[in-house]
């Protein structure tokens, strides 16, 4: 199963991608997570990524494409993947096509997460994550058992630096300009599905399974 998740920041893609990937037994490949790991490890790429991400801008296509090419060619991704946050530009979509052609594979579905502007603001302002295991929480809709502390690791939860109001505004702008134009490409191929992403994690998960089944 090869799935691509699209949708604005705060649409809940990461949470659902992790769950769906587990459901289908394929890796969850999130470019944002890869860049954040580089940042934590203090690599040169990580330092650059940290600055770009904090502003809410995109990393250059060449860097992002190279990372994805390396990841998708790995053994565990041969049977499928859930791509979360990639492709985000026309150049990235082209590279993904080339990689899949190399593998003799196709994208099964591109799923767009539909959310309202108010919902995005609420989700991002309440979002907290564990710096150790990456688990995502929400102050209101998915609070940890002990306030401010990860259920798995006991680590203090953090807000993502790019969830600040200014950065979110820019991320939405970038999304509209760079990523939205990709919708047409996938609509034309008949693999584009829209899923209502407002509701409980369980509800949205069921809708995703239905959308995938209806292919
Ligand atoms: P995300 O976790 O998907 O919201 O991504 C966080 C940040 O990582 C983005 O705002 C970008 O700065 C960077 N990033 C993630 N995916 C990509 C991509 N496909 N192309 C360029 N930059 C990306």
Short mmCIF file of C-alpha atoms and ligand atoms in Angstrom, two decimals:
data_model
loop_
_atom_site.label_atom_id
_atom_site.label_comp_id
_atom_site.label_asym_id
_atom_site.label_seq_id
_atom_site.Cartn_x
_atom_site.Cartn_y
_atom_site.Cartn_z
CA UNK A 1 0.00 0.00 0.00
CA UNK A 2 1.48 3.33 -1.10
CA UNK A 3 -0.29 6.35 0.31
CA UNK A 4 0.43 10.07 0.20
CA UNK A 5 -1.10 12.35 2.83
CA UNK A 6 -1.74 15.97 1.98
CA UNK A 7 -3.40 18.78 3.85
CA UNK A 8 -2.53 21.98 5.68
CA UNK A 9 -0.43 22.04 8.85
CA UNK A 10 -2.49 20.99 11.83
CA UNK A 11 -4.76 18.70 9.84
CA UNK A 12 -3.72 15.69 11.94
CA UNK A 13 -1.75 13.91 9.21
CA UNK A 14 1.08 12.75 11.48
CA UNK A 15 -1.16 11.03 14.02
CA UNK A 16 -3.18 9.23 11.37
CA UNK A 17 -0.18 8.40 9.19
CA UNK A 18 1.51 6.63 12.10
CA UNK A 19 -1.65 4.64 12.80
CA UNK A 20 -2.39 3.74 9.21
CA UNK A 21 1.21 2.72 8.57
CA UNK A 22 0.98 0.33 11.50
CA UNK A 23 -2.35 -0.98 10.22
CA UNK A 24 -0.87 -1.82 6.81
CA UNK A 25 2.54 -2.89 8.16
CA UNK A 26 4.45 -0.29 6.13
CA UNK A 27 6.78 2.52 7.25
CA UNK A 28 5.50 5.99 8.06
CA UNK A 29 7.81 8.36 6.22
CA UNK A 30 7.49 11.97 7.36
CA UNK A 31 9.99 14.47 5.98
CA UNK A 32 9.27 16.87 8.87
CA UNK A 33 10.20 14.12 11.38
CA UNK A 34 13.39 13.36 9.43
CA UNK A 35 14.43 17.04 9.54
CA UNK A 36 13.56 17.32 13.24
CA UNK A 37 15.71 14.25 14.00
CA UNK A 38 18.62 15.82 12.09
CA UNK A 39 18.14 18.97 14.17
CA UNK A 40 18.22 16.99 17.42
CA UNK A 41 21.36 15.18 16.33
CA UNK A 42 23.01 18.53 15.64
CA UNK A 43 24.11 17.66 12.08
CA UNK A 44 24.89 20.39 9.53
CA UNK A 45 21.67 19.61 7.71
CA UNK A 46 19.84 19.73 11.04
CA UNK A 47 21.13 23.23 11.80
CA UNK A 48 20.02 24.49 8.41
CA UNK A 49 16.68 22.68 8.71
CA UNK A 50 16.12 24.19 12.16
CA UNK A 51 16.36 27.73 10.83
CA UNK A 52 14.17 27.07 7.81
CA UNK A 53 11.54 25.15 9.80
CA UNK A 54 11.32 27.82 12.51
CA UNK A 55 10.33 30.34 9.84
CA UNK A 56 7.82 27.92 8.36
CA UNK A 57 9.56 27.87 4.98
CA UNK A 58 10.39 24.78 2.94
CA UNK A 59 13.83 23.16 2.73
CA UNK A 60 15.28 23.20 -0.80
CA UNK A 61 13.87 20.56 -3.15
CA UNK A 62 17.28 19.00 -3.92
CA UNK A 63 17.93 18.26 -0.25
CA UNK A 64 14.44 16.96 0.40
CA UNK A 65 14.35 14.83 -2.75
CA UNK A 66 17.70 13.27 -1.92
CA UNK A 67 16.55 12.33 1.56
CA UNK A 68 13.35 10.77 0.27
CA UNK A 69 15.11 8.89 -2.52
CA UNK A 70 17.43 7.33 0.04
CA UNK A 71 14.58 6.46 2.39
CA UNK A 72 12.21 5.03 -0.22
CA UNK A 73 14.93 2.78 -1.64
CA UNK A 74 15.40 1.10 1.73
CA UNK A 75 14.25 -2.48 2.13
CA UNK A 76 11.33 -1.83 4.47
CA UNK A 77 9.73 0.62 2.02
CA UNK A 78 9.65 -1.83 -0.90
CA UNK A 79 6.24 -3.18 0.08
CA UNK A 80 4.74 0.25 0.63
CA UNK A 81 4.70 3.38 2.77
CA UNK A 82 2.63 6.23 4.08
CA UNK A 83 4.23 9.47 2.92
CA UNK A 84 3.42 12.34 5.25
CA UNK A 85 4.52 15.85 4.22
CA UNK A 86 6.02 14.83 0.88
CA UNK A 87 5.66 15.79 -1.94
CA UNK A 88 5.08 19.47 -1.20
CA UNK A 89 6.18 21.04 -4.51
CA UNK A 90 5.86 20.16 -8.20
CA UNK A 91 9.56 19.22 -8.37
CA UNK A 92 9.10 16.83 -5.45
CA UNK A 93 6.05 15.24 -7.10
CA UNK A 94 8.14 14.66 -10.23
CA UNK A 95 10.93 13.00 -8.29
CA UNK A 96 8.44 10.78 -6.48
CA UNK A 97 7.07 9.66 -9.86
CA UNK A 98 10.58 8.83 -11.04
CA UNK A 99 11.36 6.86 -7.89
CA UNK A 100 8.14 4.88 -8.18
CA UNK A 101 8.79 4.18 -11.85
CA UNK A 102 12.20 2.81 -10.89
CA UNK A 103 10.44 0.46 -8.46
CA UNK A 104 7.69 -0.40 -10.95
CA UNK A 105 5.15 0.88 -8.43
CA UNK A 106 2.27 3.35 -8.24
CA UNK A 107 0.69 5.57 -5.62
CA UNK A 108 -2.54 3.86 -4.51
CA UNK A 109 -4.17 6.99 -3.12
CA UNK A 110 -3.43 10.62 -2.34
CA UNK A 111 -5.54 11.64 0.62
CA UNK A 112 -6.30 15.22 1.39
CA UNK A 113 -7.19 16.04 4.99
CA UNK A 114 -9.95 18.61 5.08
CA UNK A 115 -10.06 21.01 8.04
CA UNK A 116 -11.31 24.53 8.69
CA UNK A 117 -9.06 27.48 9.53
CA UNK A 118 -10.39 27.63 13.11
CA UNK A 119 -9.64 23.97 13.62
CA UNK A 120 -6.06 24.45 12.40
CA UNK A 121 -5.44 27.24 14.90
CA UNK A 122 -6.94 25.24 17.75
CA UNK A 123 -5.01 22.09 16.90
CA UNK A 124 -1.65 23.79 16.50
CA UNK A 125 -1.90 26.02 19.56
CA UNK A 126 -2.77 22.99 21.75
CA UNK A 127 -0.31 20.59 20.15
CA UNK A 128 2.49 19.24 22.35
CA UNK A 129 4.96 16.49 21.57
CA UNK A 130 7.47 14.32 23.35
CA UNK A 131 11.07 15.22 22.47
CA UNK A 132 12.12 11.63 23.13
CA UNK A 133 9.58 9.39 21.35
CA UNK A 134 7.74 11.91 19.19
CA UNK A 135 4.28 11.02 20.55
CA UNK A 136 1.82 13.80 19.79
CA UNK A 137 -0.67 15.13 22.36
CA UNK A 138 -3.24 17.92 22.51
CA UNK A 139 -4.01 19.94 25.64
CA UNK A 140 -7.75 19.51 25.13
CA UNK A 141 -8.46 16.59 22.80
CA UNK A 142 -5.62 14.22 23.73
CA UNK A 143 -4.07 15.23 27.05
CA UNK A 144 -1.35 13.05 28.59
CA UNK A 145 -2.20 11.18 31.83
CA UNK A 146 -0.06 13.64 33.82
CA UNK A 147 -0.16 17.24 32.62
CA UNK A 148 2.89 18.22 30.57
CA UNK A 149 4.52 14.80 30.76
CA UNK A 150 4.78 12.06 28.09
CA UNK A 151 2.89 8.85 28.97
CA UNK A 152 5.60 6.68 27.40
CA UNK A 153 8.81 8.41 28.37
CA UNK A 154 8.03 10.66 31.33
CA UNK A 155 9.75 13.49 29.44
CA UNK A 156 8.49 17.08 29.58
CA UNK A 157 6.28 17.75 26.56
CA UNK A 158 7.25 20.55 24.18
CA UNK A 159 5.51 22.85 21.76
CA UNK A 160 7.01 22.81 18.26
CA UNK A 161 8.88 26.11 17.60
CA UNK A 162 7.13 26.35 14.23
CA UNK A 163 3.70 26.24 15.88
CA UNK A 164 4.10 29.92 16.82
CA UNK A 165 1.44 32.20 15.33
CA UNK A 166 3.82 33.86 12.88
CA UNK A 167 5.29 30.64 11.62
CA UNK A 168 1.87 29.01 11.25
CA UNK A 169 0.69 31.96 9.15
CA UNK A 170 3.70 31.49 6.86
CA UNK A 171 3.28 27.70 6.70
CA UNK A 172 -0.31 28.15 5.56
CA UNK A 173 0.78 30.66 2.94
CA UNK A 174 3.52 28.34 1.66
CA UNK A 175 1.05 25.46 1.61
CA UNK A 176 -1.37 27.43 -0.52
CA UNK A 177 1.29 28.52 -2.99
CA UNK A 178 3.55 25.49 -3.31
CA UNK A 179 1.55 22.43 -2.35
CA UNK A 180 -2.09 23.06 -3.28
CA UNK A 181 -1.25 23.13 -7.02
CA UNK A 182 -0.39 19.42 -6.71
CA UNK A 183 -4.04 18.53 -6.07
CA UNK A 184 -4.87 18.90 -9.76
CA UNK A 185 -2.14 16.51 -10.76
CA UNK A 186 -3.52 13.74 -8.58
CA UNK A 187 -7.17 14.53 -9.34
CA UNK A 188 -6.34 14.06 -13.04
CA UNK A 189 -4.90 10.62 -12.25
CA UNK A 190 -8.05 9.59 -10.39
CA UNK A 191 -6.22 8.78 -7.15
CA UNK A 192 -7.15 11.89 -5.15
CA UNK A 193 -9.47 11.41 -2.15
CA UNK A 194 -10.76 14.01 0.29
CA UNK A 195 -11.38 13.02 3.88
CA UNK A 196 -13.15 15.08 6.52
CA UNK A 197 -10.43 15.37 9.18
CA UNK A 198 -12.59 16.89 11.91
CA UNK A 199 -13.65 14.44 14.60
CA UNK A 200 -12.06 12.00 16.99
CA UNK A 201 -8.89 10.14 16.02
CA UNK A 202 -10.98 6.99 15.71
CA UNK A 203 -13.62 8.60 13.49
CA UNK A 204 -11.03 10.05 11.13
CA UNK A 205 -9.18 6.72 11.04
CA UNK A 206 -12.37 4.91 9.96
CA UNK A 207 -13.00 7.52 7.26
CA UNK A 208 -9.48 6.99 5.96
CA UNK A 209 -9.99 3.23 5.77
CA UNK A 210 -13.28 3.80 3.90
CA UNK A 211 -11.60 6.20 1.46
CA UNK A 212 -8.84 3.68 0.79
CA UNK A 213 -11.36 0.83 0.37
CA UNK A 214 -13.39 2.85 -2.11
CA UNK A 215 -10.50 3.02 -4.57
P1 LIG B 1 5.80 19.04 8.96
O1 LIG B 1 6.18 18.28 10.18
O2 LIG B 1 5.37 18.16 7.81
O3 LIG B 1 4.81 20.14 9.25
O4 LIG B 1 7.14 19.74 8.44
C1 LIG B 1 7.85 20.66 9.26
C2 LIG B 1 8.79 21.49 8.43
O5 LIG B 1 9.78 20.66 7.82
C3 LIG B 1 8.15 22.23 7.27
O6 LIG B 1 7.54 23.44 7.66
C4 LIG B 1 9.37 22.45 6.37
O7 LIG B 1 10.19 23.49 6.88
C5 LIG B 1 10.12 21.14 6.53
N1 LIG B 1 9.64 20.14 5.52
C6 LIG B 1 8.91 19.03 5.78
N2 LIG B 1 8.62 18.38 4.65
C7 LIG B 1 9.17 19.09 3.64
C8 LIG B 1 9.20 18.95 2.23
N3 LIG B 1 8.58 17.92 1.62
N4 LIG B 1 9.85 19.90 1.52
C9 LIG B 1 10.48 20.92 2.11
N5 LIG B 1 10.47 21.15 3.43
C10 LIG B 1 9.83 20.24 4.21
#
